[in-house]
CSV table of C-alpha atoms in Angstrom, one decimal:
chain,number,residue,atom,x,y,z
W,207,UNK,CA,43.2,-56.9,-24.4
W,208,UNK,CA,44.2,-53.5,-23.3
W,209,UNK,CA,47.6,-52.6,-22.1
W,210,UNK,CA,48.1,-52.4,-18.3
W,211,UNK,CA,47.9,-49.0,-16.8
W,212,UNK,CA,51.2,-47.8,-15.5
W,213,UNK,CA,51.3,-47.0,-11.8
W,214,UNK,CA,51.3,-43.3,-11.4
W,215,UNK,CA,51.9,-41.4,-8.2
W,216,UNK,CA,48.7,-40.6,-6.4
W,217,UNK,CA,49.3,-36.9,-6.7
W,218,UNK,CA,49.4,-37.2,-10.5
W,219,UNK,CA,46.2,-39.3,-10.5
W,220,UNK,CA,44.5,-36.8,-8.2
W,221,UNK,CA,45.5,-33.9,-10.4
W,222,UNK,CA,44.0,-35.6,-13.4
W,223,UNK,CA,40.8,-36.7,-11.7
W,224,UNK,CA,40.1,-33.6,-9.7
W,225,UNK,CA,41.2,-30.3,-11.1
W,226,UNK,CA,43.5,-29.0,-8.5
W,227,UNK,CA,45.9,-26.1,-8.8
W,228,UNK,CA,49.5,-26.9,-8.0
W,229,UNK,CA,49.1,-25.3,-4.6
W,230,UNK,CA,46.4,-27.7,-3.6
W,231,UNK,CA,48.3,-30.7,-4.9
W,232,UNK,CA,51.4,-29.7,-2.9
W,233,UNK,CA,49.2,-29.1,0.2
W,234,UNK,CA,47.7,-32.5,-0.3
W,235,UNK,CA,51.1,-34.1,-0.5
W,236,UNK,CA,52.1,-32.4,2.7
W,237,UNK,CA,49.0,-32.9,4.7
W,238,UNK,CA,47.5,-36.1,3.3
W,239,UNK,CA,43.8,-36.9,2.8
W,240,UNK,CA,42.5,-33.9,4.8
W,241,UNK,CA,44.0,-31.6,2.3
W,242,UNK,CA,41.8,-33.0,-0.4
W,243,UNK,CA,38.9,-31.3,1.3
W,244,UNK,CA,40.6,-27.9,1.2
W,245,UNK,CA,39.3,-27.0,-2.3
W,246,UNK,CA,35.8,-27.1,-0.9
W,247,UNK,CA,36.3,-23.5,0.2
W,248,UNK,CA,35.6,-22.6,-3.5
W,249,UNK,CA,32.3,-24.4,-3.3
W,250,UNK,CA,30.9,-22.9,-0.1
W,251,UNK,CA,29.3,-19.4,-0.3
W,252,UNK,CA,30.9,-16.5,1.5
W,253,UNK,CA,28.3,-16.3,4.3
W,254,UNK,CA,29.0,-19.9,5.3
W,255,UNK,CA,32.7,-19.1,5.8
W,256,UNK,CA,31.9,-16.0,7.7
W,257,UNK,CA,29.5,-18.0,9.9
W,258,UNK,CA,32.2,-20.7,10.4
W,259,UNK,CA,34.8,-18.1,11.4
W,260,UNK,CA,32.4,-16.5,13.8
W,261,UNK,CA,31.6,-19.9,15.4
W,262,UNK,CA,35.3,-20.8,15.6
W,263,UNK,CA,36.2,-17.4,17.1
W,264,UNK,CA,33.3,-17.6,19.5
W,265,UNK,CA,34.4,-21.1,20.5
W,266,UNK,CA,38.0,-19.9,21.1
W,267,UNK,CA,36.8,-17.0,23.3
W,268,UNK,CA,34.4,-19.3,25.2
W,269,UNK,CA,37.3,-21.7,26.0
W,270,UNK,CA,39.7,-18.9,26.9
W,271,UNK,CA,38.8,-18.6,30.6
W,272,UNK,CA,39.2,-22.4,31.2
W,273,UNK,CA,42.6,-22.3,29.4
W,274,UNK,CA,43.7,-19.4,31.6
W,275,UNK,CA,42.5,-21.3,34.7
W,276,UNK,CA,44.3,-24.4,33.6
W,277,UNK,CA,47.6,-22.5,33.0
W,278,UNK,CA,47.3,-20.8,36.4
W,279,UNK,CA,46.6,-24.1,38.1
W,280,UNK,CA,49.6,-25.8,36.5
W,281,UNK,CA,51.8,-22.9,37.4
W,282,UNK,CA,50.8,-23.1,41.0
W,283,UNK,CA,51.1,-26.9,41.1
W,284,UNK,CA,54.6,-26.6,39.6
W,285,UNK,CA,55.5,-24.1,42.3
W,286,UNK,CA,54.2,-26.5,45.0
W,287,UNK,CA,56.1,-29.4,43.5
W,288,UNK,CA,59.3,-27.3,43.4
W,289,UNK,CA,59.0,-26.8,47.2
W,290,UNK,CA,60.6,-23.4,47.4
W,291,UNK,CA,59.8,-20.5,49.7
W,292,UNK,CA,56.6,-19.7,47.8
W,293,UNK,CA,55.3,-23.3,47.7
W,294,UNK,CA,52.9,-22.9,50.6
W,295,UNK,CA,51.6,-19.6,49.2
W,296,UNK,CA,51.0,-21.2,45.8
W,297,UNK,CA,49.2,-24.1,47.4
W,298,UNK,CA,46.9,-21.7,49.3
W,299,UNK,CA,46.2,-19.6,46.2
W,300,UNK,CA,45.3,-22.8,44.3
W,301,UNK,CA,43.0,-23.9,47.1
W,302,UNK,CA,41.3,-20.5,47.2
W,303,UNK,CA,40.9,-20.5,43.4
W,304,UNK,CA,39.4,-24.0,43.5
W,305,UNK,CA,37.0,-22.9,46.2
W,306,UNK,CA,36.0,-19.8,44.2
W,307,UNK,CA,35.3,-21.9,41.1
W,308,UNK,CA,32.8,-23.8,43.2
W,309,UNK,CA,31.1,-20.7,44.4
W,310,UNK,CA,32.6,-20.1,47.8
W,311,UNK,CA,34.9,-17.1,48.0
W,312,UNK,CA,37.4,-16.5,50.8
W,313,UNK,CA,37.3,-13.1,52.3
W,314,UNK,CA,40.6,-11.3,52.3
W,315,UNK,CA,40.1,-10.3,56.0
W,316,UNK,CA,39.8,-14.0,57.1
W,317,UNK,CA,42.8,-15.6,58.7
W,318,UNK,CA,44.0,-18.9,57.2
W,319,UNK,CA,42.4,-21.0,59.9
W,320,UNK,CA,39.0,-19.2,59.7
W,321,UNK,CA,39.1,-19.5,55.9
W,322,UNK,CA,40.0,-23.2,56.1
W,323,UNK,CA,37.1,-23.8,58.5
W,324,UNK,CA,34.7,-22.1,56.1
W,325,UNK,CA,36.1,-24.1,53.1
W,326,UNK,CA,35.8,-27.4,54.9
W,327,UNK,CA,32.2,-26.6,56.0
W,328,UNK,CA,31.0,-25.1,52.6
W,329,UNK,CA,32.4,-27.9,50.5
W,330,UNK,CA,31.7,-30.8,53.0
W,331,UNK,CA,35.2,-32.1,52.8
W,332,UNK,CA,35.7,-35.7,53.9
W,333,UNK,CA,38.2,-36.8,56.6
W,334,UNK,CA,41.1,-37.1,54.1
W,335,UNK,CA,40.4,-33.6,52.8
W,336,UNK,CA,40.2,-32.2,56.3
W,337,UNK,CA,43.5,-33.9,57.2
W,338,UNK,CA,45.2,-32.5,54.1
W,339,UNK,CA,43.7,-29.1,54.9
W,340,UNK,CA,45.2,-29.1,58.4
W,341,UNK,CA,48.7,-29.8,57.0
W,342,UNK,CA,48.2,-27.1,54.3
W,343,UNK,CA,47.1,-24.5,56.9
W,344,UNK,CA,50.1,-25.3,59.1
W,345,UNK,CA,52.5,-24.9,56.1
W,346,UNK,CA,50.9,-21.7,55.1
W,347,UNK,CA,51.1,-20.2,58.6
W,348,UNK,CA,54.8,-21.2,58.9
W,349,UNK,CA,55.5,-19.7,55.5
W,350,UNK,CA,53.6,-16.4,56.2
W,351,UNK,CA,54.3,-15.8,59.9
W,352,UNK,CA,57.3,-17.9,60.6
W,353,UNK,CA,61.0,-17.4,60.0
W,354,UNK,CA,60.7,-18.7,56.4
W,355,UNK,CA,62.4,-21.8,55.1
W,356,UNK,CA,61.4,-24.4,52.5
W,357,UNK,CA,58.0,-26.0,52.5
W,358,UNK,CA,57.3,-29.3,54.0
W,359,UNK,CA,57.7,-32.4,51.7
W,360,UNK,CA,54.1,-33.5,52.3
W,361,UNK,CA,52.6,-30.2,51.1
W,362,UNK,CA,52.0,-31.5,47.5
W,363,UNK,CA,50.3,-34.7,48.8
W,364,UNK,CA,48.2,-32.6,51.2
W,365,UNK,CA,47.1,-30.3,48.5
W,366,UNK,CA,46.2,-33.3,46.3
W,367,UNK,CA,44.1,-34.7,49.1
W,368,UNK,CA,42.2,-31.5,49.5
W,369,UNK,CA,41.6,-31.1,45.8
W,370,UNK,CA,40.5,-34.7,45.4
W,371,UNK,CA,38.1,-34.2,48.3
W,372,UNK,CA,36.8,-31.1,46.6
W,373,UNK,CA,36.3,-32.9,43.3
W,374,UNK,CA,34.3,-35.7,45.0
W,375,UNK,CA,32.2,-33.6,47.5
W,376,UNK,CA,31.8,-30.4,45.6
W,377,UNK,CA,31.9,-31.2,41.9
W,378,UNK,CA,32.0,-28.4,39.4
W,379,UNK,CA,29.2,-27.8,36.9
W,380,UNK,CA,29.9,-27.6,33.2
W,381,UNK,CA,29.4,-23.8,33.4
W,382,UNK,CA,31.9,-23.5,36.2
W,383,UNK,CA,34.4,-25.6,34.3
W,384,UNK,CA,34.0,-23.4,31.1
W,385,UNK,CA,33.9,-20.1,33.0
W,386,UNK,CA,35.8,-20.5,36.2
W,387,UNK,CA,35.2,-17.6,38.6
W,388,UNK,CA,38.8,-17.5,39.6
W,389,UNK,CA,39.9,-16.8,36.0
W,390,UNK,CA,37.2,-14.3,35.2
W,391,UNK,CA,37.9,-10.6,35.8
W,392,UNK,CA,36.6,-9.3,39.1
W,393,UNK,CA,34.3,-6.4,39.2
């Protein structure tokens, strides 16, 4: 009978079975199983790594507009939730951006009511969306043309109603989600 094999730490066993430099063994200790795959970079030819880096870089730049749009959206929704003096303006800017992402731009010369009518018609908003849009238009008009003051408490729920109606009645294509028009540089 042979003597029982003493239990050795997995790092020591790994170093004996797979020739790993100390760096890779330390990385494997810190990262776990995925670090065992790191030494494969020695096995792949250089062009494969260049191709992989190009693909990863291209993927990063392809997703950049949607990340920018998401950050702008979150910033505006946070401003609306805060309910300060700029809440109505932030809500309107988010609505205009959501409409632009779906292919319907708002002319800068349009009044708020004219633009809202166009948005409701172009995106076929349902009754809940139209009701939310009426509240939103009133809040924007009070904010822009009134004596100021804080936004109404129902502004966030009204914006949510309009955005939900947009999502149902005018869904965005995959291309529009990846490359939203509101986040792309204008010409």
